[in-house]
């Protein structure tokens, strides 16, 4: 019954009712006093409902005409005034809590990378009454030193095999093209994404040619502009390329290229702050939840959980602040598997839904930057070789960047972000030099490593609610294509929260339940 309900796309909300769960599928927005929330399942936030979490405490929406930001500003002004008239110089008679997160928030987003910020943006953008939803983003590293977003290579393409991935990237490219309509902030300068339009060029061997043809069919059906090229056509268009071993190529004619990820991240951050989203510099270390044990008609035991409190450990201190909330978004990127574990996800007998883990883990990927005076010019696309090696131009001075994902059995230790220079020498360069003979003489100038938010099950994103921890939503696991899909994924997750279903793009194949059901959303075009 559980499997059947999940296959039908019914959240445990409906399941729960079928099980005779108490409650009527209330919305999370309706506070339940101190007794916790009744009902269960995919509870949409009704965005025109006034939000309140359990217990007493400040309610931002009650603060007259002041927004949350204004309110905190006023409090800190008053504190400063009191301080200035009291004796005692630098000694602070009031406990300064400005660094602490608020005690209540309707939504707590774990992770302030591009995916977390995009969810925050769409929640605020789609809320029906301004200020109706209080959103807190918790980010443990404000320098983003290890965040995938800023260590990525900034590419966007529509050459995927799954219709959902193509649609996500088509939506995102429209967002990026009109970034200053979406992310404009009054009195702030416009964003310059440094968008570099350039097609991706996928090369296929004889073995991969049929799959490529099928992929291109799907891409075109979804509205992407992609053409197929023969080796002869390739030689004419890109005379610097050696086409040995290439049977077919697919080339993006529109809406592909690369951009500055840092600019997108900062643009989103600036915008969501202007929309009233709060940020907190701290680490989520614990969830406090309640459980509800149930039995299905055929005797299967199911435990539904609801998170009530998120503990945020404040930076450089042993202090933590409990934040009461209605919904938690797991947007912790490569570390989201750990956040799921903290919520008890995967802690159950194997083979059960309860024992099914979020299969997302950090996988180290190297990016090398090299110079080659004789290398291809401005017309060079982003080339992916049948071997898996890829490269693209970086700027205008005959600089290039690229890399290659290692074989599964050769995955490097993700314990640090050190670069393995031998990997370039042995696994990347030979393929590059074979494909572009000019690269025989390239000189590596620098390199870095970053983490893919790698979904070991099918290398695709995980979105929407967890079927058992009913108020944890995912926006993670995009395994190397999360940056470009973030604008669309944030919208999908916000729609699911606000309306209870996907509206713009149906991402049902990316729900968590597929891990339990064993239904892969296998993407063939992973770089
Ligand atoms: C080398 C490389 C190249 C890539 N190239 C591309 C590309 O060309 N195109 C593309 O679309 N994608 C690319 N990607 C993938 C893309 O970068 C990611 O899919 C995307 O950035 C994921 O965004 P995120 O917000 O989930 O993760 P992140 O940017 O990693 O953000 C997650 C944040 O969560 C925070 N966090 C974690 N745990 C906690 C906690 N307990 N408490 C508080 N905060 C926490 C982290 O500090 C981090 O800042 C690439 C990735 C790499 C590594």
PDB file of N, CA, C and O in Angstrom, residues 356-393:
ATOM      1  N   UNK A 356      15.557   4.339   4.244  1.00  0.00           N
ATOM      2  CA  UNK A 356      16.105   4.827   2.972  1.00  0.00           C
ATOM      3  C   UNK A 356      16.815   6.164   3.175  1.00  0.00           C
ATOM      4  O   UNK A 356      16.209   7.143   3.609  1.00  0.00           O
ATOM      5  N   UNK A 357      18.110   6.176   2.866  1.00  0.00           N
ATOM      6  CA  UNK A 357      18.915   7.384   3.079  1.00  0.00           C
ATOM      7  C   UNK A 357      18.749   8.370   1.926  1.00  0.00           C
ATOM      8  O   UNK A 357      18.396   7.955   0.814  1.00  0.00           O
ATOM      9  N   UNK A 358      19.109   9.595   2.177  1.00  0.00           N
ATOM     10  CA  UNK A 358      19.254  10.559   1.067  1.00  0.00           C
ATOM     11  C   UNK A 358      20.626  10.273   0.455  1.00  0.00           C
ATOM     12  O   UNK A 358      21.656  10.478   1.118  1.00  0.00           O
ATOM     13  N   UNK A 359      20.681   9.781  -0.792  1.00  0.00           N
ATOM     14  CA  UNK A 359      21.975   9.312  -1.320  1.00  0.00           C
ATOM     15  C   UNK A 359      22.825  10.434  -1.925  1.00  0.00           C
ATOM     16  O   UNK A 359      23.267  10.343  -3.064  1.00  0.00           O
ATOM     17  N   UNK A 360      23.018  11.496  -1.148  1.00  0.00           N
ATOM     18  CA  UNK A 360      23.813  12.629  -1.664  1.00  0.00           C
ATOM     19  C   UNK A 360      25.085  12.753  -0.833  1.00  0.00           C
ATOM     20  O   UNK A 360      25.026  12.796   0.389  1.00  0.00           O
ATOM     21  N   UNK A 361      26.222  12.814  -1.522  1.00  0.00           N
ATOM     22  CA  UNK A 361      27.498  12.914  -0.807  1.00  0.00           C
ATOM     23  C   UNK A 361      28.459  13.819  -1.575  1.00  0.00           C
ATOM     24  O   UNK A 361      28.287  14.050  -2.775  1.00  0.00           O
ATOM     25  N   UNK A 362      29.483  14.336  -0.880  1.00  0.00           N
ATOM     26  CA  UNK A 362      30.462  15.183  -1.587  1.00  0.00           C
ATOM     27  C   UNK A 362      31.382  14.351  -2.462  1.00  0.00           C
ATOM     28  O   UNK A 362      31.894  13.328  -2.009  1.00  0.00           O
ATOM     29  N   UNK A 363      31.539  14.733  -3.706  1.00  0.00           N
ATOM     30  CA  UNK A 363      32.519  14.082  -4.590  1.00  0.00           C
ATOM     31  C   UNK A 363      33.430  15.170  -5.143  1.00  0.00           C
ATOM     32  O   UNK A 363      32.942  16.156  -5.723  1.00  0.00           O
ATOM     33  N   UNK A 364      34.717  14.939  -4.972  1.00  0.00           N
ATOM     34  CA  UNK A 364      35.688  15.981  -5.345  1.00  0.00           C
ATOM     35  C   UNK A 364      35.892  16.021  -6.858  1.00  0.00           C
ATOM     36  O   UNK A 364      36.091  14.973  -7.478  1.00  0.00           O
ATOM     37  N   UNK A 365      35.838  17.215  -7.413  1.00  0.00           N
ATOM     38  CA  UNK A 365      36.081  17.392  -8.851  1.00  0.00           C
ATOM     39  C   UNK A 365      37.119  18.482  -9.047  1.00  0.00           C
ATOM     40  O   UNK A 365      37.032  19.546  -8.436  1.00  0.00           O
ATOM     41  N   UNK A 366      38.106  18.211  -9.933  1.00  0.00           N
ATOM     42  CA  UNK A 366      39.171  19.185 -10.178  1.00  0.00           C
ATOM     43  C   UNK A 366      38.858  20.014 -11.416  1.00  0.00           C
ATOM     44  O   UNK A 366      38.315  19.491 -12.397  1.00  0.00           O
ATOM     45  N   UNK A 367      39.245  21.274 -11.350  1.00  0.00           N
ATOM     46  CA  UNK A 367      39.167  22.128 -12.538  1.00  0.00           C
ATOM     47  C   UNK A 367      40.574  22.687 -12.779  1.00  0.00           C
ATOM     48  O   UNK A 367      41.191  23.229 -11.854  1.00  0.00           O
ATOM     49  N   UNK A 368      41.068  22.532 -13.995  1.00  0.00           N
ATOM     50  CA  UNK A 368      42.414  23.015 -14.339  1.00  0.00           C
ATOM     51  C   UNK A 368      42.277  24.164 -15.323  1.00  0.00           C
ATOM     52  O   UNK A 368      41.412  24.128 -16.210  1.00  0.00           O
ATOM     53  N   UNK A 369      43.140  25.142 -15.151  1.00  0.00           N
ATOM     54  CA  UNK A 369      43.121  26.281 -16.066  1.00  0.00           C
ATOM     55  C   UNK A 369      44.471  26.349 -16.767  1.00  0.00           C
ATOM     56  O   UNK A 369      45.509  26.318 -16.094  1.00  0.00           O
ATOM     57  N   UNK A 370      44.465  26.378 -18.078  1.00  0.00           N
ATOM     58  CA  UNK A 370      45.745  26.363 -18.798  1.00  0.00           C
ATOM     59  C   UNK A 370      45.785  27.430 -19.887  1.00  0.00           C
ATOM     60  O   UNK A 370      44.752  27.989 -20.278  1.00  0.00           O
ATOM     61  N   UNK A 371      47.016  27.665 -20.335  1.00  0.00           N
ATOM     62  CA  UNK A 371      47.251  28.640 -21.393  1.00  0.00           C
ATOM     63  C   UNK A 371      47.834  27.890 -22.581  1.00  0.00           C
ATOM     64  O   UNK A 371      48.652  26.981 -22.415  1.00  0.00           O
ATOM     65  N   UNK A 372      47.389  28.290 -23.773  1.00  0.00           N
ATOM     66  CA  UNK A 372      47.913  27.629 -24.965  1.00  0.00           C
ATOM     67  C   UNK A 372      47.795  28.611 -26.142  1.00  0.00           C
ATOM     68  O   UNK A 372      46.707  28.787 -26.708  1.00  0.00           O
ATOM     69  N   UNK A 373      48.921  29.290 -26.487  1.00  0.00           N
ATOM     70  CA  UNK A 373      48.858  30.344 -27.513  1.00  0.00           C
ATOM     71  C   UNK A 373      48.312  29.853 -28.848  1.00  0.00           C
ATOM     72  O   UNK A 373      47.692  30.614 -29.581  1.00  0.00           O
ATOM     73  N   UNK A 374      48.521  28.578 -29.175  1.00  0.00           N
ATOM     74  CA  UNK A 374      48.028  28.074 -30.471  1.00  0.00           C
ATOM     75  C   UNK A 374      46.638  27.434 -30.373  1.00  0.00           C
ATOM     76  O   UNK A 374      46.158  26.835 -31.333  1.00  0.00           O
ATOM     77  N   UNK A 375      46.024  27.542 -29.220  1.00  0.00           N
ATOM     78  CA  UNK A 375      44.730  26.869 -29.011  1.00  0.00           C
ATOM     79  C   UNK A 375      43.610  27.521 -29.809  1.00  0.00           C
ATOM     80  O   UNK A 375      43.783  28.570 -30.416  1.00  0.00           O
ATOM     81  N   UNK A 376      42.422  26.881 -29.823  1.00  0.00           N
ATOM     82  CA  UNK A 376      41.280  27.407 -30.571  1.00  0.00           C
ATOM     83  C   UNK A 376      40.878  28.808 -30.121  1.00  0.00           C
ATOM     84  O   UNK A 376      41.099  29.192 -28.974  1.00  0.00           O
ATOM     85  N   UNK A 377      40.271  29.528 -31.041  1.00  0.00           N
ATOM     86  CA  UNK A 377      39.936  30.936 -30.777  1.00  0.00           C
ATOM     87  C   UNK A 377      38.548  31.116 -30.211  1.00  0.00           C
ATOM     88  O   UNK A 377      37.959  30.203 -29.603  1.00  0.00           O
ATOM     89  N   UNK A 378      38.018  32.313 -30.479  1.00  0.00           N
ATOM     90  CA  UNK A 378      36.734  32.714 -29.893  1.00  0.00           C
ATOM     91  C   UNK A 378      35.581  31.771 -30.211  1.00  0.00           C
ATOM     92  O   UNK A 378      34.617  31.683 -29.466  1.00  0.00           O
ATOM     93  N   UNK A 379      35.667  31.100 -31.358  1.00  0.00           N
ATOM     94  CA  UNK A 379      34.546  30.256 -31.787  1.00  0.00           C
ATOM     95  C   UNK A 379      34.508  28.916 -31.050  1.00  0.00           C
ATOM     96  O   UNK A 379      33.578  28.127 -31.250  1.00  0.00           O
ATOM     97  N   UNK A 380      35.475  28.684 -30.156  1.00  0.00           N
ATOM     98  CA  UNK A 380      35.532  27.378 -29.473  1.00  0.00           C
ATOM     99  C   UNK A 380      34.325  27.192 -28.558  1.00  0.00           C
ATOM    100  O   UNK A 380      34.068  28.032 -27.699  1.00  0.00           O
ATOM    101  N   UNK A 381      33.594  26.098 -28.748  1.00  0.00           N
ATOM    102  CA  UNK A 381      32.463  25.833 -27.856  1.00  0.00           C
ATOM    103  C   UNK A 381      32.945  25.136 -26.575  1.00  0.00           C
ATOM    104  O   UNK A 381      34.151  24.956 -26.409  1.00  0.00           O
ATOM    105  N   UNK A 382      32.036  24.772 -25.707  1.00  0.00           N
ATOM    106  CA  UNK A 382      32.409  23.908 -24.587  1.00  0.00           C
ATOM    107  C   UNK A 382      32.378  22.481 -25.134  1.00  0.00           C
ATOM    108  O   UNK A 382      31.326  21.981 -25.536  1.00  0.00           O
ATOM    109  N   UNK A 383      33.530  21.854 -25.200  1.00  0.00           N
ATOM    110  CA  UNK A 383      33.636  20.533 -25.844  1.00  0.00           C
ATOM    111  C   UNK A 383      33.649  19.440 -24.787  1.00  0.00           C
ATOM    112  O   UNK A 383      34.403  19.516 -23.813  1.00  0.00           O
ATOM    113  N   UNK A 384      32.785  18.439 -24.950  1.00  0.00           N
ATOM    114  CA  UNK A 384      32.899  17.258 -24.090  1.00  0.00           C
ATOM    115  C   UNK A 384      33.242  16.063 -24.968  1.00  0.00           C
ATOM    116  O   UNK A 384      32.542  15.733 -25.922  1.00  0.00           O
ATOM    117  N   UNK A 385      34.363  15.449 -24.622  1.00  0.00           N
ATOM    118  CA  UNK A 385      34.927  14.347 -25.380  1.00  0.00           C
ATOM    119  C   UNK A 385      34.237  13.032 -24.988  1.00  0.00           C
ATOM    120  O   UNK A 385      33.746  12.920 -23.863  1.00  0.00           O
ATOM    121  N   UNK A 386      34.210  12.037 -25.886  1.00  0.00           N
ATOM    122  CA  UNK A 386      33.617  10.747 -25.488  1.00  0.00           C
ATOM    123  C   UNK A 386      34.308  10.154 -24.253  1.00  0.00           C
ATOM    124  O   UNK A 386      33.715   9.375 -23.515  1.00  0.00           O
ATOM    125  N   UNK A 387      35.552  10.533 -23.997  1.00  0.00           N
ATOM    126  CA  UNK A 387      36.273  10.017 -22.817  1.00  0.00           C
ATOM    127  C   UNK A 387      35.742  10.615 -21.518  1.00  0.00           C
ATOM    128  O   UNK A 387      36.042  10.129 -20.432  1.00  0.00           O
ATOM    129  N   UNK A 388      34.974  11.690 -21.617  1.00  0.00           N
ATOM    130  CA  UNK A 388      34.467  12.366 -20.415  1.00  0.00           C
ATOM    131  C   UNK A 388      35.218  13.669 -20.142  1.00  0.00           C
ATOM    132  O   UNK A 388      34.761  14.490 -19.356  1.00  0.00           O
ATOM    133  N   UNK A 389      36.392  13.864 -20.771  1.00  0.00           N
ATOM    134  CA  UNK A 389      37.136  15.113 -20.566  1.00  0.00           C
ATOM    135  C   UNK A 389      36.376  16.258 -21.246  1.00  0.00           C
ATOM    136  O   UNK A 389      35.726  16.057 -22.273  1.00  0.00           O
ATOM    137  N   UNK A 390      36.456  17.454 -20.641  1.00  0.00           N
ATOM    138  CA  UNK A 390      35.791  18.615 -21.249  1.00  0.00           C
ATOM    139  C   UNK A 390      36.706  19.821 -21.150  1.00  0.00           C
ATOM    140  O   UNK A 390      37.622  19.869 -20.315  1.00  0.00           O
ATOM    141  N   UNK A 391      36.484  20.789 -22.007  1.00  0.00           N
ATOM    142  CA  UNK A 391      37.183  22.065 -21.880  1.00  0.00           C
ATOM    143  C   UNK A 391      36.352  23.175 -22.504  1.00  0.00           C
ATOM    144  O   UNK A 391      35.456  22.922 -23.314  1.00  0.00           O
ATOM    145  N   UNK A 392      36.665  24.377 -22.097  1.00  0.00           N
ATOM    146  CA  UNK A 392      36.083  25.560 -22.737  1.00  0.00           C
ATOM    147  C   UNK A 392      37.077  26.707 -22.628  1.00  0.00           C
ATOM    148  O   UNK A 392      38.025  26.651 -21.842  1.00  0.00           O
ATOM    149  N   UNK A 393      36.814  27.716 -23.422  1.00  0.00           N
ATOM    150  CA  UNK A 393      37.630  28.919 -23.375  1.00  0.00           C
ATOM    151  C   UNK A 393      37.374  29.645 -22.060  1.00  0.00           C
ATOM    152  O   UNK A 393      36.261  29.623 -21.537  1.00  0.00           O
TER     153      UNK A 393
END
